[in-house]
Coordinates of C-alpha atoms in Angstrom, one line a residue:
M387 CA 10.7 15.5 34.8
K388 CA 14.3 14.0 34.7
I389 CA 15.0 10.6 33.5
E390 CA 16.2 9.5 37.0
D391 CA 12.9 10.8 38.3
L392 CA 10.9 9.0 35.3
F393 CA 12.4 5.9 36.7
K394 CA 11.9 6.2 40.3
Q395 CA 7.8 6.4 39.2
A396 CA 8.5 2.9 37.2
D397 CA 9.6 1.2 40.3
T398 CA 5.9 2.2 41.5
I399 CA 4.0 1.8 38.4
L400 CA 5.3 -1.2 36.4
E401 CA 4.8 -3.9 39.3
D402 CA 6.1 -6.5 36.8
E403 CA 9.7 -6.7 37.3
K404 CA 10.5 -8.2 34.0
L405 CA 8.7 -5.5 32.6
R406 CA 10.1 -2.6 34.7
E407 CA 13.6 -4.2 33.8
M408 CA 13.3 -4.2 29.9
F409 CA 11.4 -0.6 30.4
K410 CA 14.6 0.7 31.4
K411 CA 17.1 -1.4 29.3
C412 CA 15.2 -0.3 26.4
F413 CA 14.7 3.4 27.2
L414 CA 18.6 3.7 27.9
S415 CA 20.0 1.7 24.7
T416 CA 20.8 4.3 22.3
L417 CA 22.3 6.9 25.3
E418 CA 24.1 3.6 26.6
T419 CA 25.1 1.8 23.0
S420 CA 25.0 4.1 20.3
V421 CA 26.0 7.5 20.7
K422 CA 29.1 9.6 19.6
V423 CA 29.6 13.3 20.5
K424 CA 32.4 15.2 18.3
G425 CA 32.4 18.6 18.9
D426 CA 29.0 20.1 18.4
K427 CA 27.6 17.1 16.0
T428 CA 26.1 13.9 17.7
Y429 CA 26.5 10.7 15.6
I430 CA 24.3 8.0 16.5
I431 CA 24.4 4.3 15.0
T432 CA 21.8 2.4 14.4
G433 CA 22.8 -0.6 16.5
D434 CA 24.7 -3.4 15.2
I435 CA 25.1 -1.6 12.1
N436 CA 28.3 1.0 12.4
A437 CA 26.2 3.8 10.3
M438 CA 23.6 6.4 11.3
W439 CA 20.4 6.7 9.5
L440 CA 18.6 9.8 9.2
R441 CA 15.4 8.0 9.9
D442 CA 16.4 5.7 12.9
S443 CA 18.7 8.7 14.3
S444 CA 16.0 10.6 14.5
C445 CA 13.1 7.6 16.0
Q446 CA 16.1 6.5 18.8
V447 CA 15.6 9.7 20.6
N448 CA 12.0 10.5 20.1
H449 CA 10.8 9.4 23.4
Y450 CA 13.6 11.4 25.0
L451 CA 12.3 14.5 23.7
K452 CA 10.0 14.8 26.9
F453 CA 12.8 14.9 29.1
I454 CA 15.1 17.7 27.3
K455 CA 13.5 20.9 29.4
D456 CA 14.7 19.6 32.6
D457 CA 18.0 17.8 31.3
L458 CA 20.6 20.6 29.3
K459 CA 23.1 17.5 28.4
L460 CA 20.4 15.7 26.7
Q461 CA 19.1 18.9 25.2
K462 CA 22.5 19.8 23.9
L463 CA 22.7 15.8 22.6
I464 CA 19.8 16.1 20.5
K465 CA 20.4 19.8 18.9
G466 CA 24.2 18.1 17.6
L467 CA 22.2 15.5 16.0
I468 CA 20.3 17.6 14.0
K469 CA 23.2 19.6 13.2
A470 CA 24.7 16.6 11.9
Q471 CA 21.5 15.7 10.3
V472 CA 21.4 18.7 8.2
D473 CA 25.1 18.6 7.5
Y474 CA 24.7 14.9 6.1
I475 CA 21.7 16.3 4.0
L476 CA 23.6 19.3 2.5
L477 CA 26.5 16.7 1.7
D478 CA 24.0 14.4 0.0
P479 CA 20.1 14.9 0.1
Y480 CA 19.5 11.3 -1.7
A481 CA 21.7 9.4 0.9
N482 CA 20.0 7.5 4.0
A483 CA 22.9 6.6 6.0
F484 CA 26.5 8.1 6.9
L485 CA 29.8 7.8 8.7
S486 CA 31.3 9.4 11.2
E487 CA 34.3 9.2 9.2
P488 CA 34.9 9.9 5.5
D489 CA 36.2 6.3 4.3
V490 CA 35.3 3.0 5.1
E491 CA 35.6 -0.4 3.1
R492 CA 31.8 -1.3 2.1
E493 CA 30.2 -4.5 2.0
Y494 CA 28.3 -3.9 -1.2
H495 CA 29.0 -2.6 -4.8
D496 CA 26.7 0.3 -5.8
T497 CA 26.7 2.4 -9.1
T498 CA 25.5 5.4 -8.0
I499 CA 27.0 8.7 -7.0
M500 CA 28.9 7.9 -3.9
K501 CA 30.6 10.5 -1.5
P502 CA 33.1 10.5 1.6
Y503 CA 30.7 10.0 4.8
V504 CA 27.5 8.2 2.6
W505 CA 27.2 4.5 4.1
E506 CA 24.1 4.3 1.6
R507 CA 22.4 6.3 -1.2
K508 CA 19.1 4.6 -1.1
Y509 CA 16.8 7.6 -1.7
E510 CA 14.0 7.0 0.9
L511 CA 11.6 10.4 1.1
D512 CA 11.2 9.6 4.8
S513 CA 14.9 10.3 5.6
L514 CA 14.4 13.9 4.4
C515 CA 11.3 14.2 6.8
Y516 CA 12.3 12.7 9.9
P517 CA 15.0 15.6 10.5
V518 CA 12.7 18.5 10.1
K519 CA 10.1 16.1 12.4
L520 CA 13.1 15.9 15.2
T521 CA 13.7 19.9 14.6
Y522 CA 10.1 21.0 15.3
Q523 CA 9.8 18.4 17.9
Y524 CA 12.6 19.8 19.3
Y525 CA 11.9 23.5 19.1
Q526 CA 8.4 23.2 20.7
E527 CA 10.1 21.3 23.6
T528 CA 12.7 23.9 24.4
K529 CA 11.7 27.0 22.1
D530 CA 15.4 27.1 21.2
Q531 CA 15.4 29.1 18.0
S532 CA 19.2 29.1 17.6
L533 CA 19.2 26.3 15.0
F534 CA 17.5 28.4 12.6
D535 CA 20.1 30.0 11.1
E536 CA 21.2 30.5 7.5
K537 CA 22.4 26.9 7.3
Y538 CA 19.1 25.7 8.2
L539 CA 17.2 27.9 5.6
H540 CA 19.5 26.2 3.1
F541 CA 18.7 23.0 3.9
I542 CA 14.7 23.9 3.6
H543 CA 15.7 24.7 0.3
T544 CA 17.4 21.6 -0.4
I545 CA 14.9 19.3 0.4
L546 CA 12.0 21.2 -1.2
N547 CA 14.0 21.5 -4.5
I548 CA 14.2 17.8 -4.0
I549 CA 10.9 17.0 -3.2
E550 CA 9.5 18.9 -6.2
L551 CA 12.2 17.5 -8.6
E552 CA 11.5 13.8 -8.0
Q553 CA 7.0 14.9 -8.7
K554 CA 8.4 14.1 -12.2
H555 CA 11.3 11.9 -11.7
S556 CA 10.9 10.3 -14.9
E557 CA 11.2 13.3 -16.9
N558 CA 13.6 15.4 -14.6
S559 CA 15.7 13.2 -12.1
T560 CA 19.2 12.1 -12.7
Y561 CA 19.0 10.0 -9.7
T562 CA 19.8 5.8 -10.1
F563 CA 21.1 3.1 -7.9
E564 CA 22.0 -0.2 -8.9
R565 CA 23.2 -2.7 -6.5
D566 CA 25.4 -5.5 -7.8
I567 CA 24.0 -8.6 -7.4
A568 CA 26.3 -10.7 -8.8
K569 CA 28.9 -9.6 -6.3
T570 CA 26.7 -10.3 -3.4
W571 CA 24.4 -13.0 -4.7
D572 CA 23.0 -13.8 -1.8
L573 CA 21.4 -10.0 -1.4
R574 CA 17.4 -9.8 -2.2
K575 CA 16.3 -8.6 -5.2
T576 CA 14.6 -5.6 -3.2
E577 CA 17.9 -4.2 -2.9
T578 CA 18.4 -2.6 -6.3
L579 CA 16.5 -0.5 -8.8
Q580 CA 14.9 -2.2 -12.0
N581 CA 15.3 -0.5 -15.2
H582 CA 19.0 0.1 -15.1
G583 CA 18.7 1.8 -11.5
H584 CA 16.0 4.1 -12.6
G585 CA 12.9 2.2 -11.3
F586 CA 9.8 1.8 -13.2
D587 CA 8.3 4.9 -15.4
T588 CA 5.7 6.6 -13.3
R589 CA 3.0 9.6 -14.0
Y590 CA 2.6 12.5 -12.7
T591 CA 0.3 12.3 -9.7
G592 CA 1.5 15.7 -7.2
M593 CA 2.9 13.1 -5.1
T594 CA 6.9 12.8 -4.7
W595 CA 8.9 9.6 -6.1
S596 CA 10.9 7.2 -3.9
A597 CA 13.2 5.0 -4.9
F598 CA 13.5 2.8 -1.5
R599 CA 10.9 2.4 1.2
P600 CA 11.6 3.1 5.2
S601 CA 12.7 -0.7 5.3
D602 CA 15.6 0.1 2.6
D603 CA 13.5 -2.2 0.0
A604 CA 13.3 -0.8 -3.3
C605 CA 9.5 0.4 -4.0
T606 CA 7.7 -1.8 -6.3
F607 CA 5.7 1.2 -7.5
N608 CA 7.5 4.7 -6.5
Y609 CA 4.7 6.6 -5.1
N610 CA 4.8 5.5 -1.6
I611 CA 1.9 6.8 0.3
P612 CA 2.8 6.5 3.8
G613 CA 5.8 8.2 2.5
N614 CA 3.8 11.3 1.1
M615 CA 1.4 11.3 3.7
F616 CA 4.6 12.0 6.6
C617 CA 5.9 14.7 3.6
S618 CA 2.6 16.5 3.9
V619 CA 2.8 16.4 8.0
I620 CA 6.5 17.7 7.7
L621 CA 5.5 20.5 5.2
N622 CA 3.2 21.8 7.9
Y623 CA 6.1 22.2 10.0
L624 CA 8.3 23.9 7.6
R625 CA 5.8 26.2 6.6
E626 CA 5.2 27.2 10.8
I627 CA 9.0 27.7 11.1
V628 CA 9.3 29.8 7.5
R629 CA 6.3 32.2 8.6
D630 CA 7.3 32.4 12.4
I631 CA 11.0 31.8 12.1
Y632 CA 12.3 33.2 8.9
K633 CA 9.2 35.3 8.0
D634 CA 9.7 34.6 4.0
S635 CA 5.8 34.8 2.8
Y636 CA 7.1 33.7 -0.6
L637 CA 8.9 30.5 0.6
E638 CA 5.6 30.1 2.8
E639 CA 3.4 30.2 -0.1
R640 CA 5.8 27.5 -1.9
I641 CA 5.3 24.9 0.8
V642 CA 1.5 25.2 1.0
D643 CA 1.1 24.6 -2.9
L644 CA 3.6 21.9 -2.7
K645 CA 1.6 20.2 0.5
F646 CA -1.9 20.8 -1.8
Q647 CA -0.4 19.1 -4.9
I648 CA 0.8 15.8 -2.6
D649 CA -2.7 15.7 -0.7
Y650 CA -4.2 16.1 -3.9
G651 CA -2.3 13.0 -4.9
I652 CA -3.2 11.0 -2.2
E653 CA -6.6 11.3 -2.4
L654 CA -6.7 10.9 -5.9
F655 CA -4.3 8.1 -6.5
G656 CA -3.7 6.8 -3.1
I657 CA -7.3 5.4 -2.3
V658 CA -8.6 2.3 -3.9
H659 CA -11.8 0.3 -3.0
H660 CA -11.5 -3.0 -1.4
P661 CA -13.8 -5.7 -1.6
Q662 CA -13.9 -6.6 2.0
Y663 CA -13.0 -3.4 3.6
G664 CA -14.4 -0.7 1.2
K665 CA -12.3 2.7 0.9
M666 CA -8.9 2.4 2.2
Y667 CA -5.3 3.6 1.4
A668 CA -3.1 1.4 -0.8
Y669 CA 1.0 1.2 0.1
E670 CA 2.1 2.3 -3.2
T671 CA 1.4 3.3 -6.7
D672 CA 2.4 4.6 -9.9
G673 CA -0.1 6.8 -11.3
Y674 CA -0.8 4.5 -14.1
G675 CA -3.7 2.4 -11.8
N676 CA -1.2 0.0 -10.5
H677 CA -1.4 -0.2 -6.8
V678 CA 0.7 -2.5 -3.9
L679 CA -2.0 -3.6 -1.3
M680 CA 0.2 -4.2 1.7
D681 CA 1.8 -2.9 4.6
D682 CA 5.5 -2.7 6.3
A683 CA 6.2 -3.1 9.6
N684 CA 8.8 -0.1 9.2
V685 CA 7.8 3.7 9.8
P686 CA 6.0 5.7 7.8
S687 CA 3.3 2.9 7.3
L688 CA -0.1 2.7 6.9
L689 CA -0.9 1.8 10.4
S690 CA 0.9 4.5 11.5
V691 CA -0.5 7.5 9.5
P692 CA -2.1 8.5 13.2
Y693 CA 0.8 8.8 14.7
L694 CA 2.6 10.5 12.2
G695 CA -0.1 13.2 12.3
F696 CA -1.5 13.0 8.9
T697 CA -5.2 11.8 10.2
D698 CA -7.1 11.3 13.0
Y699 CA -7.3 7.6 14.2
Q700 CA -11.4 7.2 14.2
D701 CA -11.3 8.8 10.3
E702 CA -13.2 6.1 8.5
V703 CA -10.3 5.4 5.6
Y704 CA -7.6 4.9 8.3
Q705 CA -10.0 2.6 10.1
N706 CA -11.0 0.4 7.0
T707 CA -6.9 0.5 6.1
R708 CA -6.1 -0.6 9.6
Q709 CA -8.6 -3.8 9.6
F710 CA -7.1 -4.5 6.2
V711 CA -2.9 -4.4 7.3
L712 CA -3.9 -6.3 10.6
S713 CA -5.7 -9.2 8.4
H714 CA -4.0 -12.0 6.4
E715 CA -5.3 -9.8 3.4
N716 CA -2.0 -8.1 3.9
P717 CA 0.6 -10.5 2.7
Y718 CA 3.1 -9.3 5.5
Y719 CA 0.5 -10.0 8.5
Y720 CA 1.6 -13.5 10.7
E721 CA 0.1 -15.3 13.3
G722 CA 2.0 -18.4 15.1
T723 CA 1.6 -19.8 18.2
R724 CA 3.6 -17.1 20.6
A725 CA 2.8 -13.9 18.2
K726 CA 0.6 -12.3 15.5
G727 CA 1.6 -9.0 13.9
I728 CA 3.1 -7.4 10.7
G729 CA 6.6 -8.4 8.9
S730 CA 8.4 -6.9 6.0
P731 CA 9.7 -8.4 3.0
H732 CA 13.3 -7.1 4.4
T733 CA 12.8 -10.4 6.6
W734 CA 12.0 -14.3 6.2
P735 CA 8.5 -15.3 6.2
Q736 CA 6.8 -15.9 9.4
Y737 CA 8.8 -13.2 11.0
I738 CA 7.2 -10.2 12.9
W739 CA 8.7 -6.8 13.9
P740 CA 8.3 -5.7 17.5
I741 CA 8.3 -1.8 15.4
A742 CA 4.9 -3.2 14.2
L743 CA 3.8 -4.4 17.1
S744 CA 4.7 -1.1 19.0
M745 CA 3.3 0.9 16.3
Q746 CA -0.3 -1.2 16.8
G747 CA -0.2 -0.1 20.4
L748 CA 0.9 3.9 19.9
T749 CA -1.9 3.9 17.2
S750 CA -4.9 2.6 19.3
Q751 CA -6.9 3.8 21.8
N752 CA -7.7 0.5 23.7
E753 CA -5.2 0.2 26.8
N754 CA -5.8 -3.2 27.1
E755 CA -4.9 -3.5 23.4
M756 CA -1.9 -1.6 24.3
K757 CA -0.8 -3.7 27.3
E758 CA -1.4 -7.0 25.6
L759 CA 1.2 -5.8 22.7
I760 CA 3.5 -4.8 25.4
D761 CA 3.2 -8.2 26.8
M762 CA 3.7 -9.8 23.6
I763 CA 7.1 -7.8 22.7
M764 CA 8.2 -8.5 26.0
N765 CA 8.0 -12.5 25.9
N766 CA 9.4 -12.3 22.6
T767 CA 13.1 -11.3 23.1
G768 CA 15.0 -14.6 22.7
G769 CA 15.5 -14.2 26.5
T770 CA 17.7 -11.2 25.7
G771 CA 15.2 -8.9 27.0
V772 CA 15.7 -6.3 24.5
C773 CA 13.8 -6.1 21.0
H774 CA 15.2 -7.2 17.6
E775 CA 14.4 -6.6 14.2
S776 CA 12.3 -9.2 13.6
F777 CA 11.6 -12.7 15.1
D778 CA 9.5 -15.9 14.6
V779 CA 5.8 -16.0 15.8
N780 CA 6.3 -19.6 16.6
D781 CA 9.9 -19.5 18.1
D782 CA 11.3 -16.2 19.6
S783 CA 14.8 -17.6 20.0
K784 CA 14.7 -16.8 15.9
Y785 CA 15.2 -13.7 15.3
T786 CA 17.2 -11.0 13.3
R787 CA 19.8 -8.5 14.3
P788 CA 20.6 -8.5 18.1
W789 CA 21.1 -5.1 18.7
F790 CA 18.4 -2.8 17.2
C791 CA 17.8 0.8 19.1
W792 CA 15.1 1.6 17.1
A793 CA 12.9 -1.0 18.2
N794 CA 13.9 -0.3 21.8
S795 CA 13.2 3.3 21.7
L796 CA 9.6 2.6 20.4
F797 CA 8.5 0.1 23.0
A798 CA 10.0 2.5 25.6
E799 CA 7.3 5.2 23.9
L800 CA 5.0 2.4 24.1
V801 CA 5.1 1.8 27.7
L802 CA 5.3 5.4 28.5
K803 CA 1.8 5.8 27.1
A804 CA 0.1 3.1 28.3
Y805 CA 1.5 3.0 32.0
F806 CA 2.5 6.7 32.8
K807 CA -0.1 8.2 30.1
M808 CA 2.6 10.2 28.4

């Protein structure tokens, strides 16, 4: 199916004109506003920030993957994005966001190793995972093996090296990050790492360390559980690629062993017993028995676990966790007169994120719940007809980021699931 065929179907399936128009606008948001092609590479900005996040750019095109078989131009665009992501990670696997040009005047003053083309060097585990997920999904849709050259094999080794090294961050890692709060005094304290940029000490668990969350906020405790779950999933993808394409049994064994260590760590250190909800996943831990019990709107999140493919929706521990994160026991769950859902320490109290509302729908098995969430998002755009980063649960005219493509893409994905059964 091509996108134009989908839109013809939308004219019939989506009877609500407001929903129909918002779906089309959000579906095309990235293609119409955020894409720059340079040779065989594709550069996709996140929206109102003129930089490309590895995470956001992957999520921004996820809903297009169903249509690339019948659209060679779209297929080429996504292939070009994967190539750009590979180049960027090989340039600096600790960076989370990049530029299409080598030099720019940055807003922030960061103490870390900055290279040309790097916009921000916050090490986020999910930034290594998303390009693998996109590659695997692209390959599943197209069966195009041309991506899997020597450079991609080098890319695989690079991310494995970092993931393994960061299993013992306190002992082995040289990565540091400090943002000069004195020069940008209005920034949140979560913009920088404590302990002179090293983060707090961690104990070996089998899991791998991350400096920052998918929200770009510093971790409280640096074993982020949903990030490690996502890492476990993409290691399965890499195992399949290495086995079927590169036919490297040694590398396959290395990947299997690493996945086993991470899974073991999640099971042993990432599960807590809540007095109300029982056995559930923590959001972060340090391996010393300290935990953060919360969920954040950004993905990977605890809410998104079945969406990412780590466990089934019916899994008891996930169900307990889901009940927790969609309750006031989660310190970032808010309810108001217009909406209710999950927010983030990245934004103000009482502000919830359309990304989390869409993810709640995408991880639901209840069609009514999905459509209620679609209506909630649709009726809280501040009159713009597109999704924002976050909005006030009592007043949708108060929102952050007028142009945020990831939220638009995820909303379109939810509509595809709820109304088109895709």
